[in-house]
Amino acid sequence: MPGDGIGVEVTREAVTTLETIARRFGHEFEFETRLIGGAAIDTVGVPLPEETLQTCLASDAVFLGAVGGPQYDSLPPRLKPETGLLGLRAGLGVYANLRPAFLHEPLIGASPLKPEIVRGTDLLIVRELAGGAYFGQPREISEERGLNTIVYTAPEVERVARVAFELARGRRRKLTSVDKANVLESSQLWRKVVTALAAEYPDVTLEHGYVDSCAMALVTRPTSYDVIVTENLFGDILSDEAAVLTGSLGMLPSASIGGKVALYEPVHGSAPDIAGKGIANPFGAIASCAMLLRYTCKLEREAAALEEALSATLAAGFGTPDLKSQPRQVTTTEIGAEIRQRIESM
Ligand code: IPM
Ligand code: MN
């Protein structure tokens, strides 16, 4: 689902790159395209048509570009593009959102942080995606009052923490659980459940941190993190912050897992200001395809090949305008073509 704005441009590159992977490694992928977000509102009047959700549920994996745009800001909440995305996440039942922030060495100059601080950053944020403030009831808005609620149950915390522990096992075996347990009851429960689960993972080092101090540490000592697990809203905020470390929000891929069908999307939004200009950064979208190959298709070799081609393209100096430090400034499609040509010649 291309969705809106630059979502359309980066999805085109993502799909074409998957087709190249299929050709090169002897697979066949079947693609269906459906409407979501503003594109769906414009065409059928709702941000998540039932037919779109049903098609997603009948698929092996879902890829999404981005949703949103200023022209939809004044719509009532249930008709906003973002509501379509939240409905999709809920409809698929995905509860663990994996957002890796990896600094490719060639982009060290694109990061606003000093090289000595940011060099070697390789962390993974596991954001809880199905609960917390995004879905808490009651919620209401009137002229005088806006109300949202953060609710977490023990099973909701445990299932996402389990995903994080398992992923930490495959990495550097360090897990940081981020909460606001000094103030919030929902965080106190979160901390208790994560601590109890740690008994099952003696090989993983668990530390707890408050979200405010984590926000600071992410930009002062990012390399001290391996896997971070946190609730929905904190994860939303911290993952945008982590993206900055890597040089651009456009670099970040994501996978949302745990439900009936997994959802893959770049972390960036629809960027209406640059939409249609051919300058959107497709790296995050294409890297999301590597996650799709890895987690849904279980094609590790293909995922690694795609990531290698992506790294090599960066190392060769190619970049979009958001990656100012890259000497070879090219278009969205040219980046895609560079990556694909490297896959073909592997
Ligand atoms: C994200 C986005 C979404 C979120 C919006 C568009 C609803 O910011 O994927 O991080 O807040 O989850
Ligand atoms: Mn966000």
mmCIF file of C-alpha atoms and ligand atoms in Angstrom:
data_model
loop_
_atom_site.group_PDB
_atom_site.id
_atom_site.type_symbol
_atom_site.label_atom_id
_atom_site.label_comp_id
_atom_site.label_asym_id
_atom_site.label_seq_id
_atom_site.Cartn_x
_atom_site.Cartn_y
_atom_site.Cartn_z
ATOM 1 C CA MET A 1 0.000 0.000 0.000
ATOM 2 C CA PRO A 2 1.761 3.143 -1.190
ATOM 3 C CA GLY A 3 -0.512 5.456 0.793
ATOM 4 C CA ASP A 4 0.226 9.169 0.522
ATOM 5 C CA GLY A 5 2.946 11.652 -0.386
ATOM 6 C CA ILE A 6 6.408 10.156 -0.686
ATOM 7 C CA GLY A 7 4.906 6.823 0.366
ATOM 8 C CA VAL A 8 4.052 6.331 -3.307
ATOM 9 C CA GLU A 9 7.604 7.002 -4.484
ATOM 10 C CA VAL A 10 9.405 4.858 -1.921
ATOM 11 C CA THR A 11 6.939 1.970 -2.281
ATOM 12 C CA ARG A 12 7.651 1.854 -5.999
ATOM 13 C CA GLU A 13 11.354 1.385 -5.224
ATOM 14 C CA ALA A 14 10.629 -1.194 -2.538
ATOM 15 C CA VAL A 15 8.435 -3.330 -4.801
ATOM 16 C CA THR A 16 10.815 -3.103 -7.752
ATOM 17 C CA THR A 17 13.684 -4.132 -5.488
ATOM 18 C CA LEU A 18 11.745 -7.154 -4.211
ATOM 19 C CA GLU A 19 11.157 -8.118 -7.847
ATOM 20 C CA THR A 20 14.897 -7.945 -8.433
ATOM 21 C CA ILE A 21 15.506 -10.169 -5.402
ATOM 22 C CA ALA A 22 12.955 -12.635 -6.766
ATOM 23 C CA ARG A 23 14.618 -12.735 -10.174
ATOM 24 C CA ARG A 24 18.132 -12.991 -8.815
ATOM 25 C CA PHE A 25 17.377 -15.731 -6.271
ATOM 26 C CA GLY A 26 14.705 -17.683 -8.154
ATOM 27 C CA HIS A 27 11.582 -16.748 -6.198
ATOM 28 C CA GLU A 28 8.214 -15.421 -7.196
ATOM 29 C CA PHE A 29 6.267 -12.784 -5.281
ATOM 30 C CA GLU A 30 2.656 -11.915 -5.980
ATOM 31 C CA PHE A 31 1.740 -8.282 -5.347
ATOM 32 C CA GLU A 32 -1.658 -6.694 -4.735
ATOM 33 C CA THR A 33 -2.035 -2.920 -4.372
ATOM 34 C CA ARG A 34 -4.670 -1.401 -2.119
ATOM 35 C CA LEU A 35 -5.765 2.011 -0.851
ATOM 36 C CA ILE A 36 -5.054 3.361 2.618
ATOM 37 C CA GLY A 37 -4.836 6.767 4.300
ATOM 38 C CA GLY A 38 -5.550 9.938 2.363
ATOM 39 C CA ALA A 39 -5.555 8.061 -0.935
ATOM 40 C CA ALA A 40 -8.421 5.915 0.396
ATOM 41 C CA ILE A 41 -10.255 8.945 1.816
ATOM 42 C CA ASP A 42 -10.091 10.679 -1.578
ATOM 43 C CA THR A 43 -11.357 7.615 -3.425
ATOM 44 C CA VAL A 44 -13.831 5.866 -1.128
ATOM 45 C CA GLY A 45 -14.268 8.255 1.811
ATOM 46 C CA VAL A 46 -12.639 6.223 4.611
ATOM 47 C CA PRO A 47 -8.951 5.817 5.561
ATOM 48 C CA LEU A 48 -9.068 2.012 5.877
ATOM 49 C CA PRO A 49 -11.591 0.410 3.508
ATOM 50 C CA GLU A 50 -12.789 -2.997 4.703
ATOM 51 C CA GLU A 51 -11.602 -4.482 1.427
ATOM 52 C CA THR A 52 -8.087 -3.227 2.104
ATOM 53 C CA LEU A 53 -7.992 -4.858 5.531
ATOM 54 C CA GLN A 54 -9.373 -8.139 4.182
ATOM 55 C CA THR A 55 -6.797 -8.218 1.391
ATOM 56 C CA CYS A 56 -4.041 -7.591 3.953
ATOM 57 C CA LEU A 57 -5.341 -10.375 6.179
ATOM 58 C CA ALA A 58 -5.306 -12.730 3.190
ATOM 59 C CA SER A 59 -1.678 -11.848 2.370
ATOM 60 C CA ASP A 60 1.609 -13.203 3.702
ATOM 61 C CA ALA A 61 2.993 -9.753 4.420
ATOM 62 C CA VAL A 62 1.937 -6.146 4.137
ATOM 63 C CA PHE A 63 4.116 -3.282 2.951
ATOM 64 C CA LEU A 64 3.049 0.298 3.615
ATOM 65 C CA GLY A 65 4.624 3.514 2.313
ATOM 66 C CA ALA A 66 3.244 6.332 4.476
ATOM 67 C CA VAL A 67 -0.051 8.032 5.257
ATOM 68 C CA GLY A 68 -1.159 11.592 5.953
ATOM 69 C CA GLY A 69 -1.205 15.100 4.570
ATOM 70 C CA PRO A 70 -2.185 18.617 5.675
ATOM 71 C CA GLN A 71 -5.413 18.535 3.643
ATOM 72 C CA TYR A 72 -6.786 15.914 6.052
ATOM 73 C CA ASP A 73 -5.962 17.771 9.288
ATOM 74 C CA SER A 74 -9.447 19.164 9.789
ATOM 75 C CA LEU A 75 -11.265 15.842 9.325
ATOM 76 C CA PRO A 76 -12.890 14.267 12.382
ATOM 77 C CA PRO A 77 -10.529 11.775 14.140
ATOM 78 C CA ARG A 78 -12.204 8.633 12.791
ATOM 79 C CA LEU A 79 -11.692 9.807 9.203
ATOM 80 C CA LYS A 80 -8.040 10.856 9.495
ATOM 81 C CA PRO A 81 -5.366 8.966 7.511
ATOM 82 C CA GLU A 82 -3.523 8.127 10.770
ATOM 83 C CA THR A 83 -6.651 6.370 12.023
ATOM 84 C CA GLY A 84 -6.386 4.120 8.977
ATOM 85 C CA LEU A 85 -2.860 3.126 9.966
ATOM 86 C CA LEU A 86 -3.827 2.501 13.579
ATOM 87 C CA GLY A 87 -6.839 0.478 12.392
ATOM 88 C CA LEU A 88 -4.571 -1.566 10.157
ATOM 89 C CA ARG A 89 -2.150 -2.298 13.001
ATOM 90 C CA ALA A 90 -5.039 -3.301 15.244
ATOM 91 C CA GLY A 91 -6.731 -5.303 12.478
ATOM 92 C CA LEU A 92 -3.572 -7.277 11.793
ATOM 93 C CA GLY A 93 -3.038 -7.745 15.518
ATOM 94 C CA VAL A 94 0.611 -6.696 15.389
ATOM 95 C CA TYR A 95 1.929 -5.758 18.824
ATOM 96 C CA ALA A 96 5.722 -5.581 18.503
ATOM 97 C CA ASN A 97 7.184 -2.864 16.312
ATOM 98 C CA LEU A 98 10.857 -3.381 15.514
ATOM 99 C CA ARG A 99 12.744 -0.210 14.661
ATOM 100 C CA PRO A 100 16.466 -0.775 14.183
ATOM 101 C CA ALA A 101 18.675 2.329 14.179
ATOM 102 C CA PHE A 102 21.954 1.467 12.533
ATOM 103 C CA LEU A 103 24.536 4.056 11.571
ATOM 104 C CA HIS A 104 26.140 3.268 8.246
ATOM 105 C CA GLU A 105 29.711 4.546 8.504
ATOM 106 C CA PRO A 106 29.496 6.628 5.266
ATOM 107 C CA LEU A 107 26.663 8.634 6.839
ATOM 108 C CA ILE A 108 28.611 9.619 9.923
ATOM 109 C CA GLY A 109 28.826 13.163 8.566
ATOM 110 C CA ALA A 110 25.067 13.304 8.005
ATOM 111 C CA SER A 111 24.389 12.746 11.682
ATOM 112 C CA PRO A 112 24.195 15.941 13.742
ATOM 113 C CA LEU A 113 26.107 14.209 16.534
ATOM 114 C CA LYS A 114 29.882 14.278 16.876
ATOM 115 C CA PRO A 115 31.451 11.283 15.106
ATOM 116 C CA GLU A 116 33.111 10.042 18.301
ATOM 117 C CA ILE A 117 29.732 9.864 20.031
ATOM 118 C CA VAL A 118 27.658 8.326 17.274
ATOM 119 C CA ARG A 119 30.175 5.972 15.618
ATOM 120 C CA GLY A 120 29.142 2.346 16.026
ATOM 121 C CA THR A 121 25.490 3.029 16.834
ATOM 122 C CA ASP A 122 23.541 -0.179 16.314
ATOM 123 C CA LEU A 123 20.411 -0.417 18.382
ATOM 124 C CA LEU A 124 16.943 -1.857 18.075
ATOM 125 C CA ILE A 125 13.855 -0.281 19.536
ATOM 126 C CA VAL A 126 11.036 -2.720 20.215
ATOM 127 C CA ARG A 127 7.972 -0.526 20.503
ATOM 128 C CA GLU A 128 4.751 -1.932 21.936
ATOM 129 C CA LEU A 129 2.212 -1.226 19.212
ATOM 130 C CA ALA A 130 -1.232 -2.392 20.277
ATOM 131 C CA GLY A 131 -1.842 -0.682 23.599
ATOM 132 C CA GLY A 132 -1.009 2.309 25.752
ATOM 133 C CA ALA A 133 -2.189 5.853 25.117
ATOM 134 C CA TYR A 134 -2.920 5.116 21.444
ATOM 135 C CA PHE A 135 -5.730 2.701 22.234
ATOM 136 C CA GLY A 136 -6.588 3.330 25.910
ATOM 137 C CA GLN A 137 -10.233 3.727 26.907
ATOM 138 C CA PRO A 138 -11.890 5.943 27.871
ATOM 139 C CA ARG A 139 -10.870 8.642 25.438
ATOM 140 C CA GLU A 140 -12.830 11.753 24.663
ATOM 141 C CA ILE A 141 -12.674 15.301 23.469
ATOM 142 C CA SER A 142 -14.972 18.241 24.105
ATOM 143 C CA GLU A 143 -14.518 21.999 23.916
ATOM 144 C CA GLU A 144 -13.201 22.023 27.483
ATOM 145 C CA ARG A 145 -11.417 18.755 27.961
ATOM 146 C CA GLY A 146 -9.333 16.132 26.155
ATOM 147 C CA LEU A 147 -8.873 12.728 27.751
ATOM 148 C CA ASN A 148 -6.638 9.771 27.004
ATOM 149 C CA THR A 149 -5.739 6.790 29.109
ATOM 150 C CA ILE A 150 -2.652 4.608 29.360
ATOM 151 C CA VAL A 151 -3.607 1.041 30.171
ATOM 152 C CA TYR A 152 -1.321 -1.990 30.126
ATOM 153 C CA THR A 153 -2.168 -5.487 31.256
ATOM 154 C CA ALA A 154 0.463 -8.008 32.325
ATOM 155 C CA PRO A 155 -0.034 -10.268 29.252
ATOM 156 C CA GLU A 156 0.335 -7.258 26.933
ATOM 157 C CA VAL A 157 3.641 -6.341 28.536
ATOM 158 C CA GLU A 158 4.899 -9.886 28.690
ATOM 159 C CA ARG A 159 4.332 -10.717 25.014
ATOM 160 C CA VAL A 160 6.221 -7.681 23.722
ATOM 161 C CA ALA A 161 8.983 -8.091 26.313
ATOM 162 C CA ARG A 162 9.386 -11.690 25.192
ATOM 163 C CA VAL A 163 9.938 -10.553 21.610
ATOM 164 C CA ALA A 164 12.582 -8.110 22.872
ATOM 165 C CA PHE A 165 14.376 -10.711 24.994
ATOM 166 C CA GLU A 166 14.432 -13.150 22.072
ATOM 167 C CA LEU A 167 15.828 -10.512 19.710
ATOM 168 C CA ALA A 168 18.440 -9.474 22.288
ATOM 169 C CA ARG A 169 19.582 -13.105 22.316
ATOM 170 C CA GLY A 170 20.402 -12.876 18.638
ATOM 171 C CA ARG A 171 22.328 -9.618 19.152
ATOM 172 C CA ARG A 172 24.595 -8.376 21.957
ATOM 173 C CA ARG A 173 22.366 -9.742 24.734
ATOM 174 C CA LYS A 174 21.576 -6.487 26.417
ATOM 175 C CA LEU A 175 18.015 -5.295 26.952
ATOM 176 C CA THR A 176 17.009 -1.891 28.285
ATOM 177 C CA SER A 177 13.392 -1.588 29.361
ATOM 178 C CA VAL A 178 12.263 2.034 29.245
ATOM 179 C CA ASP A 179 9.369 3.305 31.341
ATOM 180 C CA LYS A 180 8.277 6.111 33.632
ATOM 181 C CA ALA A 181 7.836 3.967 36.733
ATOM 182 C CA ASN A 182 8.652 6.866 39.048
ATOM 183 C CA VAL A 183 5.334 8.467 38.059
ATOM 184 C CA LEU A 184 3.024 6.086 36.163
ATOM 185 C CA GLU A 185 1.250 3.012 37.530
ATOM 186 C CA SER A 186 1.146 1.504 34.036
ATOM 187 C CA SER A 187 4.951 1.739 34.047
ATOM 188 C CA GLN A 188 5.226 0.167 37.482
ATOM 189 C CA LEU A 189 3.370 -2.859 36.168
ATOM 190 C CA TRP A 190 5.522 -2.803 33.033
ATOM 191 C CA ARG A 191 8.704 -2.918 35.101
ATOM 192 C CA LYS A 192 7.418 -5.701 37.330
ATOM 193 C CA VAL A 193 6.418 -7.920 34.399
ATOM 194 C CA VAL A 194 9.673 -7.365 32.496
ATOM 195 C CA THR A 195 11.704 -8.071 35.637
ATOM 196 C CA ALA A 196 9.836 -11.341 36.243
ATOM 197 C CA LEU A 197 10.315 -12.441 32.627
ATOM 198 C CA ALA A 198 14.060 -11.855 32.882
ATOM 199 C CA ALA A 199 14.316 -15.059 34.938
ATOM 200 C CA GLU A 200 13.678 -16.969 31.697
ATOM 201 C CA TYR A 201 16.536 -15.140 29.969
ATOM 202 C CA PRO A 202 19.560 -15.413 32.304
ATOM 203 C CA ASP A 203 21.876 -14.942 29.305
ATOM 204 C CA VAL A 204 20.428 -11.453 28.593
ATOM 205 C CA THR A 205 21.468 -8.493 30.745
ATOM 206 C CA LEU A 206 18.411 -6.460 31.663
ATOM 207 C CA GLU A 207 18.506 -2.845 32.773
ATOM 208 C CA HIS A 208 15.628 -0.458 33.432
ATOM 209 C CA GLY A 209 15.646 3.222 32.578
ATOM 210 C CA TYR A 210 13.265 6.155 32.732
ATOM 211 C CA VAL A 211 12.171 7.551 29.394
ATOM 212 C CA ASP A 212 13.436 11.081 30.088
ATOM 213 C CA SER A 213 16.914 9.880 30.923
ATOM 214 C CA CYS A 214 16.841 7.496 27.952
ATOM 215 C CA ALA A 215 15.990 10.419 25.647
ATOM 216 C CA MET A 216 19.137 12.115 26.905
ATOM 217 C CA ALA A 217 21.369 9.023 26.798
ATOM 218 C CA LEU A 218 20.320 8.270 23.207
ATOM 219 C CA VAL A 219 22.153 11.391 22.070
ATOM 220 C CA THR A 220 25.007 11.340 24.610
ATOM 221 C CA ARG A 221 25.946 7.643 24.590
ATOM 222 C CA PRO A 222 23.935 5.881 21.845
ATOM 223 C CA THR A 223 26.391 3.015 21.576
ATOM 224 C CA SER A 224 25.547 1.891 25.104
ATOM 225 C CA TYR A 225 22.229 0.524 23.811
ATOM 226 C CA ASP A 226 21.536 -2.809 22.175
ATOM 227 C CA VAL A 227 17.795 -3.571 22.412
ATOM 228 C CA ILE A 228 15.319 -1.133 23.947
ATOM 229 C CA VAL A 229 11.780 -2.240 24.792
ATOM 230 C CA THR A 230 9.169 0.346 25.630
ATOM 231 C CA GLU A 231 5.485 1.243 25.487
ATOM 232 C CA ASN A 232 3.727 2.586 22.426
ATOM 233 C CA LEU A 233 3.995 6.360 22.968
ATOM 234 C CA PHE A 234 7.544 6.338 24.369
ATOM 235 C CA GLY A 235 8.603 4.112 21.472
ATOM 236 C CA ASP A 236 7.066 6.494 18.958
ATOM 237 C CA ILE A 237 9.056 9.403 20.364
ATOM 238 C CA LEU A 238 12.340 7.603 21.021
ATOM 239 C CA SER A 239 12.401 6.029 17.559
ATOM 240 C CA ASP A 240 12.226 9.412 15.829
ATOM 241 C CA GLU A 241 15.064 10.542 18.072
ATOM 242 C CA ALA A 242 17.073 7.405 17.303
ATOM 243 C CA ALA A 243 16.520 7.989 13.594
ATOM 244 C CA VAL A 244 18.440 11.251 13.809
ATOM 245 C CA LEU A 245 21.509 9.327 14.930
ATOM 246 C CA THR A 246 21.574 7.460 11.618
ATOM 247 C CA GLY A 247 21.720 10.619 9.530
ATOM 248 C CA SER A 248 18.091 10.849 8.440
ATOM 249 C CA LEU A 249 14.635 9.678 9.413
ATOM 250 C CA GLY A 250 14.484 8.342 5.860
ATOM 251 C CA MET A 251 16.990 5.611 6.734
ATOM 252 C CA LEU A 252 14.847 3.773 9.246
ATOM 253 C CA PRO A 253 12.969 0.588 8.411
ATOM 254 C CA SER A 254 10.417 -1.129 10.604
ATOM 255 C CA ALA A 255 8.632 -4.418 11.022
ATOM 256 C CA SER A 256 5.475 -4.915 13.059
ATOM 257 C CA ILE A 257 5.068 -8.493 14.145
ATOM 258 C CA GLY A 258 3.179 -10.761 16.510
ATOM 259 C CA GLY A 259 -0.175 -10.665 14.720
ATOM 260 C CA LYS A 260 -1.828 -12.640 11.958
ATOM 261 C CA VAL A 261 0.150 -10.887 9.216
ATOM 262 C CA ALA A 262 3.300 -8.796 9.619
ATOM 263 C CA LEU A 263 3.452 -5.195 8.480
ATOM 264 C CA TYR A 264 6.565 -3.519 7.062
ATOM 265 C CA GLU A 265 6.938 0.222 6.709
ATOM 266 C CA PRO A 266 9.628 2.883 6.714
ATOM 267 C CA VAL A 267 9.476 4.930 9.923
ATOM 268 C CA HIS A 268 9.221 8.244 8.060
ATOM 269 C CA GLY A 269 5.940 9.918 7.200
ATOM 270 C CA SER A 270 4.411 11.109 3.935
ATOM 271 C CA ALA A 271 6.556 14.296 3.798
ATOM 272 C CA PRO A 272 4.038 16.333 1.729
ATOM 273 C CA ASP A 273 6.562 19.156 1.316
ATOM 274 C CA ILE A 274 8.837 17.041 -0.898
ATOM 275 C CA ALA A 275 6.257 14.646 -2.376
ATOM 276 C CA GLY A 276 6.333 14.170 -6.135
ATOM 277 C CA LYS A 277 9.772 15.738 -6.540
ATOM 278 C CA GLY A 278 11.663 12.469 -6.849
ATOM 279 C CA ILE A 279 13.969 13.306 -3.964
ATOM 280 C CA ALA A 280 12.512 11.113 -1.207
ATOM 281 C CA ASN A 281 14.957 8.822 0.565
ATOM 282 C CA PRO A 282 14.019 5.209 -0.294
ATOM 283 C CA PHE A 283 16.610 3.534 1.972
ATOM 284 C CA GLY A 284 14.192 3.037 4.879
ATOM 285 C CA ALA A 285 11.542 1.545 2.601
ATOM 286 C CA ILE A 286 14.022 -0.770 0.893
ATOM 287 C CA ALA A 287 15.562 -1.784 4.224
ATOM 288 C CA SER A 288 12.014 -2.645 5.366
ATOM 289 C CA CYS A 289 11.945 -5.164 2.497
ATOM 290 C CA ALA A 290 15.038 -6.809 3.969
ATOM 291 C CA MET A 291 13.111 -7.197 7.215
ATOM 292 C CA LEU A 292 10.177 -8.643 5.246
ATOM 293 C CA LEU A 293 12.483 -11.182 3.606
ATOM 294 C CA ARG A 294 13.996 -12.057 6.977
ATOM 295 C CA TYR A 295 10.955 -12.257 9.265
ATOM 296 C CA THR A 296 8.113 -13.295 6.965
ATOM 297 C CA CYS A 297 9.804 -15.168 4.127
ATOM 298 C CA LYS A 298 12.599 -16.595 6.307
ATOM 299 C CA LEU A 299 14.968 -15.769 3.439
ATOM 300 C CA GLU A 300 18.010 -14.722 5.455
ATOM 301 C CA ARG A 301 20.435 -14.954 2.537
ATOM 302 C CA GLU A 302 18.253 -12.676 0.407
ATOM 303 C CA ALA A 303 17.750 -10.240 3.286
ATOM 304 C CA ALA A 304 21.492 -10.058 3.863
ATOM 305 C CA ALA A 305 22.114 -9.567 0.132
ATOM 306 C CA LEU A 306 19.692 -6.669 0.022
ATOM 307 C CA GLU A 307 21.306 -5.069 3.066
ATOM 308 C CA GLU A 308 24.740 -5.532 1.579
ATOM 309 C CA ALA A 309 23.659 -3.861 -1.680
ATOM 310 C CA LEU A 310 22.180 -1.009 0.323
ATOM 311 C CA SER A 311 25.387 -0.522 2.324
ATOM 312 C CA ALA A 312 27.488 -0.668 -0.832
ATOM 313 C CA THR A 313 25.314 2.008 -2.454
ATOM 314 C CA LEU A 314 25.889 4.270 0.543
ATOM 315 C CA ALA A 315 29.605 3.483 0.535
ATOM 316 C CA ALA A 316 29.720 4.488 -3.151
ATOM 317 C CA GLY A 317 28.536 7.927 -2.065
ATOM 318 C CA PHE A 318 24.956 7.903 -3.308
ATOM 319 C CA GLY A 319 22.317 9.810 -1.405
ATOM 320 C CA THR A 320 19.181 11.943 -1.557
ATOM 321 C CA PRO A 321 19.215 15.596 -0.375
ATOM 322 C CA ASP A 322 18.422 14.627 3.228
ATOM 323 C CA LEU A 323 21.813 12.894 3.252
ATOM 324 C CA LYS A 324 23.757 16.073 2.523
ATOM 325 C CA SER A 325 27.153 14.557 3.242
ATOM 326 C CA GLN A 326 26.834 12.081 0.364
ATOM 327 C CA PRO A 327 28.874 13.331 -2.627
ATOM 328 C CA ARG A 328 26.670 11.774 -5.335
ATOM 329 C CA GLN A 329 23.264 13.417 -4.997
ATOM 330 C CA VAL A 330 20.685 11.497 -7.009
ATOM 331 C CA THR A 331 16.951 10.842 -7.211
ATOM 332 C CA THR A 332 14.787 8.305 -5.399
ATOM 333 C CA THR A 333 14.665 6.048 -8.458
ATOM 334 C CA GLU A 334 18.403 6.286 -9.063
ATOM 335 C CA ILE A 335 19.079 5.113 -5.509
ATOM 336 C CA GLY A 336 16.747 2.176 -6.099
ATOM 337 C CA ALA A 337 18.474 1.402 -9.398
ATOM 338 C CA GLU A 338 21.931 1.506 -7.771
ATOM 339 C CA ILE A 339 20.816 -0.969 -5.118
ATOM 340 C CA ARG A 340 19.175 -3.264 -7.677
ATOM 341 C CA GLN A 341 22.161 -3.242 -9.979
ATOM 342 C CA ARG A 342 24.339 -4.369 -7.053
ATOM 343 C CA ILE A 343 21.928 -7.204 -6.267
ATOM 344 C CA GLU A 344 21.941 -8.320 -9.907
ATOM 345 C CA SER A 345 25.719 -8.477 -10.023
ATOM 346 C CA MET A 346 26.172 -10.391 -6.761
HETATM 347 C C1 IPM B 1 4.729 6.169 13.408
HETATM 348 C C2 IPM B 1 3.796 7.327 13.139
HETATM 349 C C3 IPM B 1 2.392 6.928 13.558
HETATM 350 C C4 IPM B 1 2.407 6.635 15.039
HETATM 351 C C5 IPM B 1 1.299 7.943 13.199
HETATM 352 C C6 IPM B 1 1.309 8.315 11.748
HETATM 353 C C7 IPM B 1 -0.060 7.453 13.626
HETATM 354 O O1 IPM B 1 4.230 8.461 13.804
HETATM 355 O O2 IPM B 1 4.553 5.117 12.774
HETATM 356 O O3 IPM B 1 5.650 6.303 14.215
HETATM 357 O O4 IPM B 1 2.314 7.554 15.856
HETATM 358 O O5 IPM B 1 2.525 5.454 15.391
HETATM 359 MN MN MN B 2 6.125 8.198 14.855
#
